[in-house]
C-alpha atoms as a PDB file:
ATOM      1  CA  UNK A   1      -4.391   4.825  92.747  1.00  0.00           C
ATOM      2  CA  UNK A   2      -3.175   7.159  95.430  1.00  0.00           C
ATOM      3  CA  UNK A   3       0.479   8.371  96.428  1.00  0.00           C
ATOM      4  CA  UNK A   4       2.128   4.517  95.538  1.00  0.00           C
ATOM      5  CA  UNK A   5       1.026   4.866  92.400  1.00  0.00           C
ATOM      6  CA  UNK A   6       1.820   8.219  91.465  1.00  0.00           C
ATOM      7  CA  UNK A   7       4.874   7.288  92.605  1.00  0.00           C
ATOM      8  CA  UNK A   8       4.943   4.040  90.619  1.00  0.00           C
ATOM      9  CA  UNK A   9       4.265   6.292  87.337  1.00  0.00           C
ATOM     10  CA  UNK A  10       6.589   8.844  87.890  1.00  0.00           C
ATOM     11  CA  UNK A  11       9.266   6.312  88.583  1.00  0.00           C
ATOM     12  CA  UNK A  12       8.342   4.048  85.389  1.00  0.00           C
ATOM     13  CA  UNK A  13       8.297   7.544  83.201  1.00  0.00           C
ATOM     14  CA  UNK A  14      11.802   8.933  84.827  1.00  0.00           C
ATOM     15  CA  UNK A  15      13.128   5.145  83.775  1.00  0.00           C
ATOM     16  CA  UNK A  16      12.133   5.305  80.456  1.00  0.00           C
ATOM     17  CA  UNK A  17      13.437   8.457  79.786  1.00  0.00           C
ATOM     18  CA  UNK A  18      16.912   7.487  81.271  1.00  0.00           C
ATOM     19  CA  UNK A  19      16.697   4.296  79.058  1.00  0.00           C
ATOM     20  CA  UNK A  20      15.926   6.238  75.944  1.00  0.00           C
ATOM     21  CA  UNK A  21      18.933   8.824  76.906  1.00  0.00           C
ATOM     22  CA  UNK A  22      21.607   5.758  77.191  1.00  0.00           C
ATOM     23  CA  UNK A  23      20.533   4.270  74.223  1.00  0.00           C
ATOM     24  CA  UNK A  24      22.631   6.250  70.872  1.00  0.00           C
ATOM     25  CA  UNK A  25      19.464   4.670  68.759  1.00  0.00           C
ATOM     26  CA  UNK A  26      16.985   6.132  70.686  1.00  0.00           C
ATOM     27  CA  UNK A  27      18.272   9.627  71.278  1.00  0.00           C
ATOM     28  CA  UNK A  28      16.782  10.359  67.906  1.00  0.00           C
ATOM     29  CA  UNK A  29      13.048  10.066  68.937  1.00  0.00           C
ATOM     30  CA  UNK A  30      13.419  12.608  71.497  1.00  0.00           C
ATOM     31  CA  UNK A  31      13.533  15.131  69.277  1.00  0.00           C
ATOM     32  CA  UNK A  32      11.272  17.254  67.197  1.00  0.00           C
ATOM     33  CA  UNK A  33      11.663  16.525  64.103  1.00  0.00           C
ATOM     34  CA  UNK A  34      10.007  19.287  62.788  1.00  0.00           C
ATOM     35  CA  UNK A  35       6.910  20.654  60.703  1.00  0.00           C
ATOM     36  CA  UNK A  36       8.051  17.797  57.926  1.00  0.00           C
ATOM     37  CA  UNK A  37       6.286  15.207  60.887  1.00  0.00           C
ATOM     38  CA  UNK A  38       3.033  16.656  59.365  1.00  0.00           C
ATOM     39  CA  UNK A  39       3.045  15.794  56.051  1.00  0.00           C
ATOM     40  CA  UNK A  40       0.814  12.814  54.561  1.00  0.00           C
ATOM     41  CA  UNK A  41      -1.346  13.074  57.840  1.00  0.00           C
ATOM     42  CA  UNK A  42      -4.763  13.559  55.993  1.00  0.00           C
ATOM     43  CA  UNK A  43      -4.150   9.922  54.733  1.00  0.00           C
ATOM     44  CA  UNK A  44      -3.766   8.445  58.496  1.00  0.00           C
ATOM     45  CA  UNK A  45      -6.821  10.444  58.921  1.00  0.00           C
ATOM     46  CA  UNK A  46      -8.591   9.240  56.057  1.00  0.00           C
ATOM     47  CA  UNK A  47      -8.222   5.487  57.756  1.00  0.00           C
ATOM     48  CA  UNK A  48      -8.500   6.616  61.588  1.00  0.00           C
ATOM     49  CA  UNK A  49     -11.253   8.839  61.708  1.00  0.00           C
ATOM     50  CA  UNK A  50     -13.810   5.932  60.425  1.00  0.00           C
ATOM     51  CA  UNK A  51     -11.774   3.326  62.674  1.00  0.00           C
ATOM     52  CA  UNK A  52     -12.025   5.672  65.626  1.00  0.00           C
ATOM     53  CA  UNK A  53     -15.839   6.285  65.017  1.00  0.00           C
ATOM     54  CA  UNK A  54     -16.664   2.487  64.751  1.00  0.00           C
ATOM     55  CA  UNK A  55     -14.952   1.786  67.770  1.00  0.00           C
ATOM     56  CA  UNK A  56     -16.341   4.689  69.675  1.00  0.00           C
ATOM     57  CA  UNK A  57     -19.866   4.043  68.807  1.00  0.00           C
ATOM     58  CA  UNK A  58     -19.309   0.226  69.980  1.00  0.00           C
ATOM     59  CA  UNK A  59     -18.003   1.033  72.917  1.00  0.00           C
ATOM     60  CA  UNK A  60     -21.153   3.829  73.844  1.00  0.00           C
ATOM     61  CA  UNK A  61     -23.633   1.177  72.491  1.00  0.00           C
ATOM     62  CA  UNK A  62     -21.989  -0.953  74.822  1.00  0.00           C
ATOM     63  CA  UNK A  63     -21.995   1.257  78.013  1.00  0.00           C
ATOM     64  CA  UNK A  64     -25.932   2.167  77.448  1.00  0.00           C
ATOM     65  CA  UNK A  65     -26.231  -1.798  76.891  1.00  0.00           C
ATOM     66  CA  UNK A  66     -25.049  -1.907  80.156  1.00  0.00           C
ATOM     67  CA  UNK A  67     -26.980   1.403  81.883  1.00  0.00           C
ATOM     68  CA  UNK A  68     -29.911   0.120  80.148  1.00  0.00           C
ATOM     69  CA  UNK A  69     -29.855  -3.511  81.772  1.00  0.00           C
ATOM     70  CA  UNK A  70     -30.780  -1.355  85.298  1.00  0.00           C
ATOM     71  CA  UNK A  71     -34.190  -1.348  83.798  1.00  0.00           C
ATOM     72  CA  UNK A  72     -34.968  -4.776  82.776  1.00  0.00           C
ATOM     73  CA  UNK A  73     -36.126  -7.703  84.298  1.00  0.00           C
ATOM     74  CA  UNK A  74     -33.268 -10.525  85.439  1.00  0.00           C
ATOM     75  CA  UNK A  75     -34.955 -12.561  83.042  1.00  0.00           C
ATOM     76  CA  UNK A  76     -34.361 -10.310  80.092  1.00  0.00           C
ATOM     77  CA  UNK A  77     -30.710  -9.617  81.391  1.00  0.00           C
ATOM     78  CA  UNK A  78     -29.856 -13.388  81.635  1.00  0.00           C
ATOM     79  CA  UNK A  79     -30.963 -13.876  78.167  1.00  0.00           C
ATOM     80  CA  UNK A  80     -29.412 -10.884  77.137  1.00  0.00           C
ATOM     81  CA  UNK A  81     -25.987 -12.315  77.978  1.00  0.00           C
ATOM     82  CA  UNK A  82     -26.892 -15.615  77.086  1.00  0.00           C
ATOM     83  CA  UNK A  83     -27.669 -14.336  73.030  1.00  0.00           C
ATOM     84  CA  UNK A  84     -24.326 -11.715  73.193  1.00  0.00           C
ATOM     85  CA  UNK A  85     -22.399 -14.811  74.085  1.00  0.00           C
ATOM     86  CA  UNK A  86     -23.497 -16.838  71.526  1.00  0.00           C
ATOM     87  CA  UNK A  87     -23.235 -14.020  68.826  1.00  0.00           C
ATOM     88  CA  UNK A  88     -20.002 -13.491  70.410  1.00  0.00           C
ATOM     89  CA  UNK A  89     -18.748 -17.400  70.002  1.00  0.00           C
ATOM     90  CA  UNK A  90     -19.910 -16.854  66.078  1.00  0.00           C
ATOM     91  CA  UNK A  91     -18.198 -13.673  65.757  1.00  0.00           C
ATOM     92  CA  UNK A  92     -14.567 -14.308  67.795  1.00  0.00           C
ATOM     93  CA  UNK A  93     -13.729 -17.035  65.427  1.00  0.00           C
ATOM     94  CA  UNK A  94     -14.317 -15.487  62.568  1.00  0.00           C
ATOM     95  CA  UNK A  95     -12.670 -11.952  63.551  1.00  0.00           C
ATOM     96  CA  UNK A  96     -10.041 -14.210  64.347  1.00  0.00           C
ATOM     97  CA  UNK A  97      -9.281 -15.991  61.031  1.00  0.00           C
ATOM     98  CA  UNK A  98      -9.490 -12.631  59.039  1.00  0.00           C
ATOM     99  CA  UNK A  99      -6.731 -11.305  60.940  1.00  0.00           C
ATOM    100  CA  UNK A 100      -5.046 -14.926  60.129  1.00  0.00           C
ATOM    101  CA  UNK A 101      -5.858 -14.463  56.601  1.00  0.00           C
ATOM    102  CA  UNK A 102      -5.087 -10.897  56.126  1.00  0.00           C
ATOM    103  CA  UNK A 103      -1.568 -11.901  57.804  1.00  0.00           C
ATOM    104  CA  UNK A 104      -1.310 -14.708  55.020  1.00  0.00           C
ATOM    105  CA  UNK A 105      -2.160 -12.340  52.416  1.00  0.00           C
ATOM    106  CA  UNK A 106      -0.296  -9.905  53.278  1.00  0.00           C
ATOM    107  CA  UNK A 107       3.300 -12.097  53.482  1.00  0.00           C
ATOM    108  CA  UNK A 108       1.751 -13.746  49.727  1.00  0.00           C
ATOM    109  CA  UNK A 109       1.793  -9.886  48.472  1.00  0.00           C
ATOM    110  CA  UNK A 110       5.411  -9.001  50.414  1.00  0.00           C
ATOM    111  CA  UNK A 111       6.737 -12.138  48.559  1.00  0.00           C
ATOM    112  CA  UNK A 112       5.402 -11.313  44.760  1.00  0.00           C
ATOM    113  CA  UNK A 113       2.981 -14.394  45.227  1.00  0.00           C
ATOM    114  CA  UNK A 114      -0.076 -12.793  44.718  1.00  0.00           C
ATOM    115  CA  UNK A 115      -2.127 -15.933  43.253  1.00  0.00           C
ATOM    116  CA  UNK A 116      -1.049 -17.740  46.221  1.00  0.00           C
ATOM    117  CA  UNK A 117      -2.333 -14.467  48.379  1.00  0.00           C
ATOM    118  CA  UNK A 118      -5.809 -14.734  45.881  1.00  0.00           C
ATOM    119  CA  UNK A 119      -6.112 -18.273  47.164  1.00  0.00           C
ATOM    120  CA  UNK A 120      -5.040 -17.596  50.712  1.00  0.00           C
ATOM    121  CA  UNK A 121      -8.234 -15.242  50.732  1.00  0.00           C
ATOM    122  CA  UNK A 122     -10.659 -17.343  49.047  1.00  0.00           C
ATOM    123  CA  UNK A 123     -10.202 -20.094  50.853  1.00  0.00           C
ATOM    124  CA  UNK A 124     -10.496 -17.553  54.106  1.00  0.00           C
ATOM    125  CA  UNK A 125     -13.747 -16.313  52.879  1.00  0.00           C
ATOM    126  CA  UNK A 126     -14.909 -19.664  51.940  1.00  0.00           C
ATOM    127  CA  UNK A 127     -14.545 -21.223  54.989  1.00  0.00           C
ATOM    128  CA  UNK A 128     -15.630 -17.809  57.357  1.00  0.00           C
ATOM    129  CA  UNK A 129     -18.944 -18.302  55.129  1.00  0.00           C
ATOM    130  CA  UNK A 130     -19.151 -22.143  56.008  1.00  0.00           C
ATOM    131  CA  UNK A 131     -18.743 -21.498  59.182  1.00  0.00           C
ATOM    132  CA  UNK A 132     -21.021 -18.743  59.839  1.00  0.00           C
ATOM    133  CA  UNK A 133     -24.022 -20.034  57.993  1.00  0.00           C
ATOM    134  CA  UNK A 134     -23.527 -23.462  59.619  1.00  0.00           C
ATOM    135  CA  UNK A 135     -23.439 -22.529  63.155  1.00  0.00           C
ATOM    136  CA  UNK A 136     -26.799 -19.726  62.303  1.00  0.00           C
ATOM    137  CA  UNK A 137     -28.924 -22.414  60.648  1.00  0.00           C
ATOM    138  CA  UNK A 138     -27.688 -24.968  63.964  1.00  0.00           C
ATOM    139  CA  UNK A 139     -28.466 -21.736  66.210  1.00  0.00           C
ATOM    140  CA  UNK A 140     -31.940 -21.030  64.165  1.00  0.00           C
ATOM    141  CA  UNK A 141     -33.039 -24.728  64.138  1.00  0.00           C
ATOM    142  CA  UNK A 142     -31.872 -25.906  67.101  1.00  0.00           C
ATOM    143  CA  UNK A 143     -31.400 -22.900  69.484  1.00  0.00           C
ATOM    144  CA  UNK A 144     -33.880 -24.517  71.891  1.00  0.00           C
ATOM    145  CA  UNK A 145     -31.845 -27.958  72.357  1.00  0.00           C
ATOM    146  CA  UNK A 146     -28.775 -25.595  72.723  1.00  0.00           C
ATOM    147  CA  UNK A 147     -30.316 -23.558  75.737  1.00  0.00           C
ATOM    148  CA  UNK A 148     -31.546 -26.265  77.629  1.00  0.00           C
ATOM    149  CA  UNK A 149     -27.875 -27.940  77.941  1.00  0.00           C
ATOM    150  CA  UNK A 150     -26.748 -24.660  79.966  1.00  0.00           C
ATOM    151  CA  UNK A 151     -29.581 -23.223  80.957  1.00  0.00           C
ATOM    152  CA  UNK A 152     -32.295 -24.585  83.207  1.00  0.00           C
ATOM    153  CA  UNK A 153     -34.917 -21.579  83.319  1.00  0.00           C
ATOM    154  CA  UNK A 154     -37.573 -21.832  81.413  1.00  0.00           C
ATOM    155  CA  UNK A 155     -38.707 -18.076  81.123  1.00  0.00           C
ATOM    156  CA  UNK A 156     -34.873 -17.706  79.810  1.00  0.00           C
ATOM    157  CA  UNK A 157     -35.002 -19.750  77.278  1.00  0.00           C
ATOM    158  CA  UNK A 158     -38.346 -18.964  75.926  1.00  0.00           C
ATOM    159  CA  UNK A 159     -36.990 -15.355  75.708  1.00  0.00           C
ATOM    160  CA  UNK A 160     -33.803 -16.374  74.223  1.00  0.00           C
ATOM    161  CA  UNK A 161     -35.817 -18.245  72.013  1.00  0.00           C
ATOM    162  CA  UNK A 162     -38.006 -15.653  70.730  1.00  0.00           C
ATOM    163  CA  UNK A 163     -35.106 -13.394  70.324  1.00  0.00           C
ATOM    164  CA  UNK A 164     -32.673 -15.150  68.806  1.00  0.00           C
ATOM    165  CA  UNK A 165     -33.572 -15.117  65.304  1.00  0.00           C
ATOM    166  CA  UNK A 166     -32.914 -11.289  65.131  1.00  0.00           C
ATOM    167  CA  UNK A 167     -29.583 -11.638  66.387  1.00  0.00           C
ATOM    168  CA  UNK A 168     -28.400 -14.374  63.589  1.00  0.00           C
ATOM    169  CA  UNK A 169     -29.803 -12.065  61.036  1.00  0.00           C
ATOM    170  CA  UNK A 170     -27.828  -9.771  62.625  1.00  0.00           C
ATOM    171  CA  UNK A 171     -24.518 -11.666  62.037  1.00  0.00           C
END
C-alpha cells in the first residue's frame, strides 16, 4: 500500500468526517450516545455469534482447502476444482432464490398478506427442491457425459467420477 495509500486513507477518513460535520442529520451519529447503546445486545449476539462461527469455519476450511492442495497431485487439484464448481453451480442458484424468497416473504408479512407470504415460500421451497434433486440425479447419472464436454483428461475425469457421488450427497 505504501505512503499513496496511507495518504489515500487518511484523506478519504478526514472527508468523511468533514461530510458528516456539514450535514445537521448526521451530527447526531458522532456522538456517544451513551450506556443506553448497550441494551438488547445479547439478542444481536444470540444471531451473530452462530453467523460469525459458520462463516469463520468456511472461510478456515477454505484456506486449509487451499494449503492442503500443495500436497496433492495436479490431477487431484484439477478435479478438485472441477467438483467445487459444480457443487458451486448447484448451490449459487439456490442461495440465490432464498434470498429472493425471503425478500418476497418478508414484503407479504410487512403488508398483512401472510397467506400470500405462505405461498411465496412454498412455492420457493418447491422449486429449490426441484431443482436440486434434478440437477444431482443429472450429475449422479450422467456426471461422466458432463466431464467429457469440458474436460479432456482422462485421469480427471475418472477421479471426478469416483468422487462425485460424495459431494451430491453432500448438497
Amino acid at each position: 500500500m505504501g505512503y499513496a495509500g496511507a495518504c489515500t486513507n487518511i484523506f478519504i477518513f478526514a472527508g468523511c468526517l468533514a461530510y458528516t460535520h456539514c450535514i445537521e442529520e448526521l451530527k447526531g451519529s458522532l456522538s456517544w450516545p451513551g450506556l443506553k447503546s448497550f441494551e438488547g445486545l445479547g439478542t444481536y449476539f444470540k444471531l451473530g455469534i452462530p453467523c460469525f462461527l459458520s462463516t469463520y469455519l468456511e472461510w478456515v476450511a477454505y484456506e486449509l482447502m487451499g494449503i492442503l492442495c500443495g500436497y496433492i497431485g495436479v490431477n487431484e487439484q484439477a478435479s478438485q476444482f472441477v467438483i467445487l464448481n459444480l457443487v458451486s453451480f448447484i448451490y449459487c442458484f439456490t442461495h440465490g432464490l432464498g434470498v429472493a424468497i425471503n425478500c418476497l416473504v418478508g414484503q407479504s408479512i410487512g403488508d398483512g398478506k401472510i397467506e400470500e407470504g405462505k405461498q411465496y415460500l412454498r412455492a420457493g421451497m418447491l422449486f429449490a427442491v426441484v431443482y436440486v434433486l434434478s440437477l444431482n440425479m443429472s450429475f449422479f447419472f450422467y456426471l461422466e457425459e458432463i466431464l467429457r464436454m469440458i474436460i479432456t483428461n482422462e485421469k480427471v475425469i475418472e477421479l471426478c467420477v469416483q468422487v462425485a457421488p460424495l459431494a451430491v450427497l453432500g448438497q
